[in-house]
Amino acid sequence: MTKIQMKTPVVEIDGDEMTRILWAQIKEKLIEPFVELKSEYYDLGLVNRDKTNDQVTIDCANAIKKYGVGVKCATITPNAQRVEEYSLKEMWKSPNGTIRAILGGTVFREPILAKNIKSYVPGWTSPIVMARHAYGDIYNCEEKEVEKGTVAELVYTKDGKETRQLIHDFSEAGGVVRGMHNDTSSIDHFAHACFMYALEHKMDLWFGSKDTISKIYHHKFKDVFQEIYDKHYKMKFEALGIEYFYTLIDDIVARIIKSNGGMLWACMNYDGDVMSDLVATAFGSLAMMSSVLVSPDGYYEYEAAHGTVTRHYYRHLEGYETSTNPVATIYAWTGALKKRGELDDIPELCEFAKKLECATVETIESGIMTGDLASLATGEVTKVNSKEFMDAIASRI
Ligand code: NAP
Ligand code: MG
């Protein structure tokens, strides 16, 4: 068999723990036998991030700017315990946070459905696609713990003139303070990206925030969406028979539960972080959610929505067999290869990526699956380990 040739490399971003092990197996079993893989490799494993003082994270984001398409493995975001575990020089920042701060944009997350895996919410018969604004808010903020007696103020400087706004007078007790921001250009892009995605996929778009409480910050998002909708998209939405509506986030969550799915749900950064885990889990498993960052400049970064699956990794280190689900990581690769195929006009690469996705879902629908799905599936089930699952997919391709 001749392998499919590529023209431009994908930026390959390796990661940590269990997902790092799956990463190597996916390449070896499911991609390299079929594709003459061209990739520019960046090792974002925690050991190498520490060694390079996290420069490798910045380098990989710039490489995505150069080549247009990246695929990323899950990575550890260090906390105090990780600093000790890996003897780190510093508690390095979240790599996803650093990459998103450089590329900006919106993360689209879509559940991967299989016929024999039933949602925990019986009404959800179509996928709910999440659109998470990937810039600003608490992810690029400054925080401080302050002592009793502190006065916390916001200070704005423009043309040498200073204005101040009181946040809180901590005269009674100490506490915590945070300053955060967002850019209008980033909110504009978020809105355009959501409206375009809804049009392309012919889906209703729902957006919610807490504008009744955050009368300026959250309200800004609501206003930007409405202005852009009225000016650029209203007629196109009406022509397609799809709908955009805004309501309070509280109302959205209640409506989502009662819905049949099938909509694009736009969320501010933190809401999207939390709600996409809820939606993924309700549809079956965190490992059945694809994720792509779409930047305003047309760069794409594909990844899995879940983490490095630490609990499984520690069992793996103890010599136990693990049944970790590689589906979302496989879809990160297929997403990146499909995009590379589209941009470089290589239809057989797009076709291969679609075949790999079909073979993955069909393997699950044939009853062969990892442990996270086995407990949810209907019909006959053979629970296998990660390696056996990938072998079954490979033989199906
Ligand atoms: P996690 O790795 O997503 O895993 C949480 C739990 O979800 C697992 O213990 C497992 O449940 C289940 N799970 C997730 N992915 C699975 C898969 N592919 N197959 C089977 N089960 C799966 O989250 P975490 O344990 O909170 O975080 C671990 C590390 O990942 C942390 O260091 C965190 O910083 C990092 N993280 C990275 C990213 C990213 O790079 N995008 C995102 C989130 C977290 P059971 O144990 O019950 O089987
Ligand atoms: Mg999250």
CSV table of C-alpha atoms and ligand atoms in Angstrom, one decimal:
chain,number,residue,atom,x,y,z
A,1,MET,CA,0.0,0.0,0.0
A,2,THR,CA,1.3,3.5,-0.8
A,3,LYS,CA,1.1,5.9,2.0
A,4,ILE,CA,-0.7,9.3,1.7
A,5,GLN,CA,1.8,12.1,1.2
A,6,MET,CA,1.5,15.4,3.0
A,7,LYS,CA,2.8,18.8,1.8
A,8,THR,CA,3.0,21.0,5.0
A,9,PRO,CA,3.7,19.7,8.5
A,10,VAL,CA,1.2,19.7,11.4
A,11,VAL,CA,2.6,21.1,14.6
A,12,GLU,CA,2.7,18.1,16.9
A,13,ILE,CA,2.5,18.9,20.6
A,14,ASP,CA,3.2,16.0,22.9
A,15,GLY,CA,2.1,16.0,26.5
A,16,ASP,CA,2.0,14.0,29.8
A,17,GLU,CA,1.1,10.9,31.6
A,18,MET,CA,-1.5,8.4,30.2
A,19,THR,CA,-2.3,10.6,27.2
A,20,ARG,CA,1.4,10.7,26.3
A,21,ILE,CA,1.3,6.9,26.1
A,22,LEU,CA,-1.9,6.9,24.0
A,23,TRP,CA,-0.3,9.5,21.8
A,24,ALA,CA,2.6,7.3,20.7
A,25,GLN,CA,0.2,4.3,20.2
A,26,ILE,CA,-2.2,6.3,18.1
A,27,LYS,CA,0.6,7.4,15.8
A,28,GLU,CA,2.1,4.0,15.5
A,29,LYS,CA,-1.1,2.0,15.0
A,30,LEU,CA,-3.6,4.3,13.4
A,31,ILE,CA,-1.7,7.0,11.5
A,32,GLU,CA,1.8,6.1,10.4
A,33,PRO,CA,0.8,2.9,8.6
A,34,PHE,CA,-1.4,5.0,6.3
A,35,VAL,CA,0.1,8.5,6.1
A,36,GLU,CA,3.7,9.6,5.5
A,37,LEU,CA,3.3,11.9,8.5
A,38,LYS,CA,5.0,15.3,8.3
A,39,SER,CA,5.1,17.0,11.7
A,40,GLU,CA,7.1,19.5,13.6
A,41,TYR,CA,7.5,18.0,17.1
A,42,TYR,CA,7.3,20.0,20.4
A,43,ASP,CA,7.6,18.2,23.7
A,44,LEU,CA,5.3,19.8,26.2
A,45,GLY,CA,5.8,17.1,28.7
A,46,LEU,CA,6.3,18.7,32.1
A,47,VAL,CA,10.0,17.6,32.3
A,48,ASN,CA,10.8,19.5,29.1
A,49,ARG,CA,8.7,22.5,29.9
A,50,ASP,CA,10.7,22.8,33.1
A,51,LYS,CA,14.0,22.3,31.3
A,52,THR,CA,13.2,25.0,28.8
A,53,ASN,CA,11.7,27.4,31.4
A,54,ASP,CA,8.4,26.9,29.5
A,55,GLN,CA,9.9,28.5,26.3
A,56,VAL,CA,8.8,25.3,24.4
A,57,THR,CA,5.1,26.3,25.0
A,58,ILE,CA,5.6,29.7,23.5
A,59,ASP,CA,7.6,28.1,20.6
A,60,CYS,CA,4.8,25.7,19.8
A,61,ALA,CA,2.2,28.4,19.7
A,62,ASN,CA,4.4,30.4,17.3
A,63,ALA,CA,4.8,27.3,15.2
A,64,ILE,CA,1.0,27.0,14.9
A,65,LYS,CA,1.1,30.6,13.6
A,66,LYS,CA,3.6,29.6,11.0
A,67,TYR,CA,2.0,26.4,9.8
A,68,GLY,CA,-1.7,27.0,10.6
A,69,VAL,CA,-2.6,23.7,12.1
A,70,GLY,CA,-1.6,22.1,15.4
A,71,VAL,CA,-2.5,18.9,17.3
A,72,LYS,CA,-2.0,18.8,21.1
A,73,CYS,CA,-1.8,16.0,23.7
A,74,ALA,CA,-3.2,16.7,27.2
A,75,THR,CA,-0.6,18.3,29.5
A,76,ILE,CA,-0.3,18.7,33.3
A,77,THR,CA,-1.1,22.1,34.7
A,78,PRO,CA,1.3,22.1,37.7
A,79,ASN,CA,0.0,22.8,41.2
A,80,ALA,CA,2.0,22.6,44.5
A,81,GLN,CA,1.9,18.8,44.5
A,82,ARG,CA,3.3,18.6,40.9
A,83,VAL,CA,6.1,21.0,41.8
A,84,GLU,CA,7.2,18.5,44.4
A,85,GLU,CA,6.5,15.4,42.3
A,86,TYR,CA,8.6,16.7,39.3
A,87,SER,CA,11.0,18.9,41.4
A,88,LEU,CA,10.0,21.9,39.2
A,89,LYS,CA,11.9,25.2,39.2
A,90,GLU,CA,8.6,27.0,39.1
A,91,MET,CA,4.8,26.4,39.1
A,92,TRP,CA,4.6,26.9,35.4
A,93,LYS,CA,1.4,28.3,34.0
A,94,SER,CA,-1.3,26.2,32.2
A,95,PRO,CA,0.1,25.4,28.7
A,96,ASN,CA,-3.4,25.7,27.2
A,97,GLY,CA,-3.7,29.2,28.8
A,98,THR,CA,-0.4,30.3,27.3
A,99,ILE,CA,-1.2,29.0,23.9
A,100,ARG,CA,-4.7,30.5,23.9
A,101,ALA,CA,-3.3,33.8,25.1
A,102,ILE,CA,-1.0,33.8,22.0
A,103,LEU,CA,-3.5,32.6,19.5
A,104,GLY,CA,-6.8,33.9,20.9
A,105,GLY,CA,-10.1,32.7,19.6
A,106,THR,CA,-12.9,30.3,20.3
A,107,VAL,CA,-12.9,26.6,21.3
A,108,PHE,CA,-15.6,24.5,19.7
A,109,ARG,CA,-16.3,21.2,21.5
A,110,GLU,CA,-18.5,18.5,20.1
A,111,PRO,CA,-19.6,15.2,21.7
A,112,ILE,CA,-18.8,12.1,19.7
A,113,LEU,CA,-21.9,9.9,19.7
A,114,ALA,CA,-22.2,6.1,19.2
A,115,LYS,CA,-25.6,4.5,18.9
A,116,ASN,CA,-25.1,2.1,21.8
A,117,ILE,CA,-24.0,4.7,24.3
A,118,LYS,CA,-27.0,6.4,25.9
A,119,SER,CA,-26.9,9.9,27.2
A,120,TYR,CA,-27.5,10.4,31.0
A,121,VAL,CA,-30.1,13.0,29.9
A,122,PRO,CA,-32.7,10.9,28.0
A,123,GLY,CA,-34.0,13.9,25.9
A,124,TRP,CA,-30.5,14.7,24.4
A,125,THR,CA,-30.7,12.9,21.1
A,126,SER,CA,-28.6,15.3,19.1
A,127,PRO,CA,-25.1,16.6,20.1
A,128,ILE,CA,-24.8,19.9,21.9
A,129,VAL,CA,-21.8,21.7,20.5
A,130,MET,CA,-20.1,24.1,23.0
A,131,ALA,CA,-18.4,27.3,21.8
A,132,ARG,CA,-16.1,28.6,24.6
A,133,HIS,CA,-14.5,32.0,24.3
A,134,ALA,CA,-10.8,31.2,24.8
A,135,TYR,CA,-9.5,34.7,25.8
A,136,GLY,CA,-9.4,36.7,29.0
A,137,ASP,CA,-11.6,36.8,32.1
A,138,ILE,CA,-10.1,34.7,35.0
A,139,TYR,CA,-7.7,33.0,32.6
A,140,ASN,CA,-5.6,36.2,32.1
A,141,CYS,CA,-6.1,37.9,35.4
A,142,GLU,CA,-4.1,39.2,38.4
A,143,GLU,CA,-5.1,38.2,41.9
A,144,LYS,CA,-3.9,39.1,45.4
A,145,GLU,CA,-4.6,38.1,48.9
A,146,VAL,CA,-4.8,41.3,51.0
A,147,GLU,CA,-4.5,42.0,54.7
A,148,LYS,CA,-7.0,43.8,56.9
A,149,GLY,CA,-6.6,47.6,56.5
A,150,THR,CA,-6.0,47.4,52.8
A,151,VAL,CA,-8.0,49.6,50.4
A,152,ALA,CA,-8.4,47.9,47.0
A,153,GLU,CA,-9.0,50.2,44.0
A,154,LEU,CA,-9.0,49.9,40.2
A,155,VAL,CA,-6.6,52.5,38.7
A,156,TYR,CA,-7.0,53.4,35.0
A,157,THR,CA,-4.3,55.6,33.3
A,158,LYS,CA,-4.9,57.3,30.0
A,159,ASP,CA,-2.8,60.2,28.5
A,160,GLY,CA,-1.1,60.6,31.8
A,161,LYS,CA,-4.4,61.1,33.7
A,162,GLU,CA,-5.4,58.7,36.4
A,163,THR,CA,-8.9,57.7,37.6
A,164,ARG,CA,-9.7,55.4,40.5
A,165,GLN,CA,-12.6,53.2,41.4
A,166,LEU,CA,-13.0,51.7,44.8
A,167,ILE,CA,-13.4,47.9,44.9
A,168,HIS,CA,-13.5,47.3,48.6
A,169,ASP,CA,-12.3,48.8,51.8
A,170,PHE,CA,-10.9,45.9,53.9
A,171,SER,CA,-11.2,47.7,57.2
A,172,GLU,CA,-13.0,44.9,59.0
A,173,ALA,CA,-11.0,41.9,57.7
A,174,GLY,CA,-8.5,40.8,55.0
A,175,GLY,CA,-9.6,39.1,51.8
A,176,VAL,CA,-9.0,38.4,48.2
A,177,VAL,CA,-9.0,40.7,45.1
A,178,ARG,CA,-8.9,40.1,41.4
A,179,GLY,CA,-8.5,42.3,38.3
A,180,MET,CA,-9.5,40.9,34.9
A,181,HIS,CA,-10.3,42.1,31.4
A,182,ASN,CA,-11.4,41.3,27.9
A,183,ASP,CA,-10.8,42.9,24.5
A,184,THR,CA,-13.6,44.1,22.3
A,185,SER,CA,-11.8,42.7,19.3
A,186,SER,CA,-11.7,39.3,20.9
A,187,ILE,CA,-15.4,39.4,21.8
A,188,ASP,CA,-16.1,40.5,18.2
A,189,HIS,CA,-14.2,37.5,16.9
A,190,PHE,CA,-16.0,35.2,19.4
A,191,ALA,CA,-19.4,36.4,18.1
A,192,HIS,CA,-18.4,36.1,14.4
A,193,ALA,CA,-16.9,32.6,15.0
A,194,CYS,CA,-20.1,31.4,16.7
A,195,PHE,CA,-22.5,32.9,14.0
A,196,MET,CA,-20.4,31.4,11.2
A,197,TYR,CA,-20.2,28.0,12.9
A,198,ALA,CA,-24.0,28.0,13.3
A,199,LEU,CA,-24.6,28.9,9.7
A,200,GLU,CA,-22.1,26.3,8.4
A,201,HIS,CA,-23.7,23.6,10.5
A,202,LYS,CA,-27.2,24.9,10.2
A,203,MET,CA,-27.7,25.0,14.0
A,204,ASP,CA,-29.5,27.3,16.4
A,205,LEU,CA,-27.2,29.4,18.5
A,206,TRP,CA,-27.9,30.0,22.2
A,207,PHE,CA,-25.9,32.4,24.2
A,208,GLY,CA,-26.2,33.3,27.9
A,209,SER,CA,-24.2,35.3,30.5
A,210,LYS,CA,-25.0,37.0,33.8
A,211,ASP,CA,-25.7,40.6,32.5
A,212,THR,CA,-28.2,41.3,35.2
A,213,ILE,CA,-25.4,41.2,37.8
A,214,SER,CA,-22.4,42.2,35.7
A,215,LYS,CA,-24.1,45.2,34.1
A,216,ILE,CA,-21.0,46.4,32.2
A,217,TYR,CA,-18.7,43.4,31.7
A,218,HIS,CA,-21.2,40.6,30.8
A,219,HIS,CA,-23.5,43.2,29.2
A,220,LYS,CA,-20.8,44.0,26.8
A,221,PHE,CA,-20.8,40.5,25.5
A,222,LYS,CA,-24.6,40.5,25.1
A,223,ASP,CA,-24.5,43.9,23.2
A,224,VAL,CA,-21.6,42.8,20.9
A,225,PHE,CA,-23.4,39.6,19.9
A,226,GLN,CA,-26.7,41.5,19.2
A,227,GLU,CA,-25.0,44.2,17.1
A,228,ILE,CA,-23.1,41.7,15.1
A,229,TYR,CA,-26.1,39.5,14.6
A,230,ASP,CA,-28.4,42.3,13.5
A,231,LYS,CA,-25.7,43.8,11.1
A,232,HIS,CA,-24.2,40.6,9.5
A,233,TYR,CA,-26.2,37.5,10.2
A,234,LYS,CA,-29.9,38.1,10.9
A,235,MET,CA,-31.0,37.7,7.3
A,236,LYS,CA,-28.8,34.7,6.7
A,237,PHE,CA,-30.2,33.0,9.8
A,238,GLU,CA,-33.8,33.7,8.8
A,239,ALA,CA,-33.1,32.4,5.3
A,240,LEU,CA,-31.8,29.1,6.7
A,241,GLY,CA,-34.6,28.9,9.3
A,242,ILE,CA,-32.2,28.9,12.3
A,243,GLU,CA,-32.4,31.0,15.3
A,244,TYR,CA,-30.1,33.1,17.6
A,245,PHE,CA,-31.2,34.0,21.0
A,246,TYR,CA,-29.7,35.4,24.2
A,247,THR,CA,-31.0,34.8,27.7
A,248,LEU,CA,-29.5,34.6,31.2
A,249,ILE,CA,-27.1,31.8,31.8
A,250,ASP,CA,-29.4,30.4,34.5
A,251,ASP,CA,-32.3,30.2,32.0
A,252,ILE,CA,-30.0,28.6,29.4
A,253,VAL,CA,-29.0,25.8,31.7
A,254,ALA,CA,-32.6,25.0,32.5
A,255,ARG,CA,-33.6,25.1,28.9
A,256,ILE,CA,-30.6,22.9,27.8
A,257,ILE,CA,-31.6,20.1,30.2
A,258,LYS,CA,-35.2,20.1,28.8
A,259,SER,CA,-34.0,20.3,25.1
A,260,ASN,CA,-33.3,17.5,22.6
A,261,GLY,CA,-29.8,19.0,21.9
A,262,GLY,CA,-28.7,19.9,18.4
A,263,MET,CA,-27.8,23.6,19.2
A,264,LEU,CA,-24.5,25.5,19.4
A,265,TRP,CA,-24.2,26.8,23.0
A,266,ALA,CA,-21.9,29.8,23.2
A,267,CYS,CA,-20.3,30.4,26.6
A,268,MET,CA,-18.0,32.9,28.2
A,269,ASN,CA,-14.6,31.5,29.1
A,270,TYR,CA,-15.3,30.1,32.6
A,271,ASP,CA,-18.8,28.9,31.8
A,272,GLY,CA,-17.4,27.0,28.7
A,273,ASP,CA,-14.7,25.4,30.8
A,274,VAL,CA,-17.1,24.0,33.3
A,275,MET,CA,-20.2,23.4,31.1
A,276,SER,CA,-18.3,21.5,28.4
A,277,ASP,CA,-17.2,18.9,31.0
A,278,LEU,CA,-20.8,18.6,32.2
A,279,VAL,CA,-22.1,18.2,28.6
A,280,ALA,CA,-19.3,15.7,27.7
A,281,THR,CA,-19.9,13.5,30.7
A,282,ALA,CA,-23.7,13.6,30.3
A,283,PHE,CA,-23.3,12.4,26.7
A,284,GLY,CA,-21.2,9.4,27.9
A,285,SER,CA,-17.6,10.3,28.8
A,286,LEU,CA,-15.1,13.1,29.0
A,287,ALA,CA,-13.2,11.0,26.5
A,288,MET,CA,-15.9,11.3,23.9
A,289,MET,CA,-15.6,15.1,23.2
A,290,SER,CA,-13.6,16.6,20.4
A,291,SER,CA,-12.1,20.1,20.8
A,292,VAL,CA,-10.7,22.7,18.4
A,293,LEU,CA,-9.4,26.2,19.0
A,294,VAL,CA,-10.2,28.5,16.0
A,295,SER,CA,-8.1,31.7,16.1
A,296,PRO,CA,-9.2,35.0,14.5
A,297,ASP,CA,-6.3,34.8,12.1
A,298,GLY,CA,-7.4,31.4,10.8
A,299,TYR,CA,-5.1,29.1,12.9
A,300,TYR,CA,-6.4,25.8,14.2
A,301,GLU,CA,-5.4,23.8,17.3
A,302,TYR,CA,-7.0,20.4,17.8
A,303,GLU,CA,-6.9,18.6,21.2
A,304,ALA,CA,-8.9,16.3,23.5
A,305,ALA,CA,-11.2,18.0,26.0
A,306,HIS,CA,-10.0,15.9,28.9
A,307,GLY,CA,-6.8,15.8,31.0
A,308,THR,CA,-3.9,13.5,31.3
A,309,VAL,CA,-5.9,10.8,33.2
A,310,THR,CA,-3.5,10.7,36.1
A,311,ARG,CA,-5.3,8.1,38.1
A,312,HIS,CA,-4.9,5.6,35.2
A,313,TYR,CA,-1.3,6.6,34.7
A,314,TYR,CA,-0.4,5.8,38.3
A,315,ARG,CA,-2.0,2.3,37.9
A,316,HIS,CA,-0.1,1.9,34.6
A,317,LEU,CA,3.2,2.7,36.5
A,318,GLU,CA,2.3,0.0,39.1
A,319,GLY,CA,2.1,-2.4,36.2
A,320,TYR,CA,-1.7,-2.8,36.0
A,321,GLU,CA,-3.4,-2.8,32.6
A,322,THR,CA,-5.5,0.3,32.0
A,323,SER,CA,-8.5,0.8,29.8
A,324,THR,CA,-8.1,4.5,29.0
A,325,ASN,CA,-10.3,5.8,26.1
A,326,PRO,CA,-8.2,7.3,23.3
A,327,VAL,CA,-11.2,8.5,21.2
A,328,ALA,CA,-10.9,12.2,21.8
A,329,THR,CA,-7.2,12.1,21.1
A,330,ILE,CA,-7.8,10.2,17.9
A,331,TYR,CA,-10.3,12.9,16.9
A,332,ALA,CA,-7.7,15.6,17.7
A,333,TRP,CA,-5.5,13.9,15.0
A,334,THR,CA,-8.3,13.4,12.5
A,335,GLY,CA,-9.4,17.0,12.9
A,336,ALA,CA,-5.8,18.2,12.3
A,337,LEU,CA,-5.2,15.9,9.3
A,338,LYS,CA,-8.6,16.9,7.8
A,339,LYS,CA,-7.8,20.6,8.1
A,340,ARG,CA,-4.3,20.0,6.7
A,341,GLY,CA,-5.9,18.1,3.8
A,342,GLU,CA,-8.4,21.0,3.2
A,343,LEU,CA,-5.8,23.7,3.3
A,344,ASP,CA,-3.3,21.9,1.2
A,345,ASP,CA,-5.8,20.4,-1.2
A,346,ILE,CA,-5.1,16.7,-0.4
A,347,PRO,CA,-8.6,15.0,-0.6
A,348,GLU,CA,-7.2,11.6,0.2
A,349,LEU,CA,-5.9,12.9,3.5
A,350,CYS,CA,-9.4,14.2,4.4
A,351,GLU,CA,-10.9,10.9,3.3
A,352,PHE,CA,-8.5,9.0,5.5
A,353,ALA,CA,-9.3,11.1,8.5
A,354,LYS,CA,-13.1,10.5,8.0
A,355,LYS,CA,-12.5,6.8,7.6
A,356,LEU,CA,-10.5,6.7,10.9
A,357,GLU,CA,-13.4,8.5,12.6
A,358,CYS,CA,-15.9,6.0,11.2
A,359,ALA,CA,-13.8,3.0,12.1
A,360,THR,CA,-13.5,4.4,15.7
A,361,VAL,CA,-17.3,4.8,16.2
A,362,GLU,CA,-18.1,1.6,14.4
A,363,THR,CA,-15.7,-0.3,16.7
A,364,ILE,CA,-17.6,1.0,19.7
A,365,GLU,CA,-21.0,0.3,18.0
A,366,SER,CA,-19.8,-3.3,17.4
A,367,GLY,CA,-19.5,-3.7,21.2
A,368,ILE,CA,-15.7,-3.3,21.6
A,369,MET,CA,-14.9,-0.5,23.9
A,370,THR,CA,-12.9,0.9,26.9
A,371,GLY,CA,-14.1,0.7,30.5
A,372,ASP,CA,-15.5,4.2,30.8
A,373,LEU,CA,-18.1,3.3,28.0
A,374,ALA,CA,-18.6,-0.3,28.9
A,375,SER,CA,-20.7,0.5,32.0
A,376,LEU,CA,-23.0,2.8,29.9
A,377,ALA,CA,-23.5,0.8,26.7
A,378,THR,CA,-26.5,-1.2,25.7
A,379,GLY,CA,-26.3,-4.5,24.0
A,380,GLU,CA,-23.4,-6.9,24.0
A,381,VAL,CA,-20.1,-5.4,25.3
A,382,THR,CA,-16.5,-6.5,25.2
A,383,LYS,CA,-14.4,-4.4,27.5
A,384,VAL,CA,-10.8,-4.1,26.2
A,385,ASN,CA,-7.6,-2.3,27.2
A,386,SER,CA,-6.5,0.8,25.2
A,387,LYS,CA,-4.1,-1.2,23.0
A,388,GLU,CA,-6.7,-3.8,22.1
A,389,PHE,CA,-9.2,-1.1,21.3
A,390,MET,CA,-6.8,0.6,18.9
A,391,ASP,CA,-5.9,-2.7,17.3
A,392,ALA,CA,-9.6,-3.3,16.7
A,393,ILE,CA,-9.9,0.1,15.0
A,394,ALA,CA,-6.8,-0.5,12.9
A,395,SER,CA,-8.1,-3.8,11.6
A,396,ARG,CA,-11.4,-2.1,10.7
A,397,ILE,CA,-9.6,0.6,8.7
B,1,NAP,P1,-8.8,14.0,33.6
B,1,NAP,O1,-7.4,13.7,33.2
B,1,NAP,O2,-9.7,14.5,32.5
B,1,NAP,O3,-9.4,12.8,34.3
B,1,NAP,C1,-10.5,12.8,35.2
B,1,NAP,C2,-11.2,11.5,35.3
B,1,NAP,O4,-12.1,11.4,34.2
B,1,NAP,C3,-10.3,10.3,35.2
B,1,NAP,O5,-9.7,9.9,36.4
B,1,NAP,C4,-11.2,9.2,34.6
B,1,NAP,O6,-12.1,8.7,35.5
B,1,NAP,C5,-12.0,10.1,33.6
B,1,NAP,N1,-11.4,10.2,32.3
B,1,NAP,C6,-10.9,11.3,31.7
B,1,NAP,N2,-10.4,11.0,30.5
B,1,NAP,C7,-10.5,9.7,30.3
B,1,NAP,C8,-10.2,8.8,29.2
B,1,NAP,N3,-9.6,9.2,28.1
B,1,NAP,N4,-10.5,7.5,29.4
B,1,NAP,C9,-11.1,7.0,30.5
B,1,NAP,N5,-11.5,7.9,31.5
B,1,NAP,C10,-11.2,9.2,31.4
B,1,NAP,O7,-8.8,15.2,34.7
B,1,NAP,P2,-7.9,15.3,36.1
B,1,NAP,O8,-7.6,14.0,36.7
B,1,NAP,O9,-8.6,16.4,36.9
B,1,NAP,O10,-6.6,16.0,35.6
B,1,NAP,C11,-5.4,15.3,35.4
B,1,NAP,C12,-4.3,16.2,34.8
B,1,NAP,O11,-4.7,16.7,33.6
B,1,NAP,C13,-4.0,17.4,35.7
B,1,NAP,O12,-2.6,17.5,35.9
B,1,NAP,C14,-4.6,18.6,34.9
B,1,NAP,O13,-3.8,19.7,35.1
B,1,NAP,C15,-4.5,18.1,33.5
B,1,NAP,N6,-5.5,18.6,32.5
B,1,NAP,C16,-5.1,18.9,31.3
B,1,NAP,C17,-6.0,19.3,30.3
B,1,NAP,C18,-5.5,19.6,28.9
B,1,NAP,O14,-4.4,19.5,28.7
B,1,NAP,N7,-6.4,19.9,28.0
B,1,NAP,C19,-7.4,19.4,30.7
B,1,NAP,C20,-7.8,19.1,31.9
B,1,NAP,C21,-6.9,18.7,32.9
B,1,NAP,P3,-11.8,7.4,36.4
B,1,NAP,O15,-10.6,7.6,37.1
B,1,NAP,O16,-13.1,7.3,37.2
B,1,NAP,O17,-11.7,6.2,35.4
B,2,MG,MG,-12.4,22.1,32.1
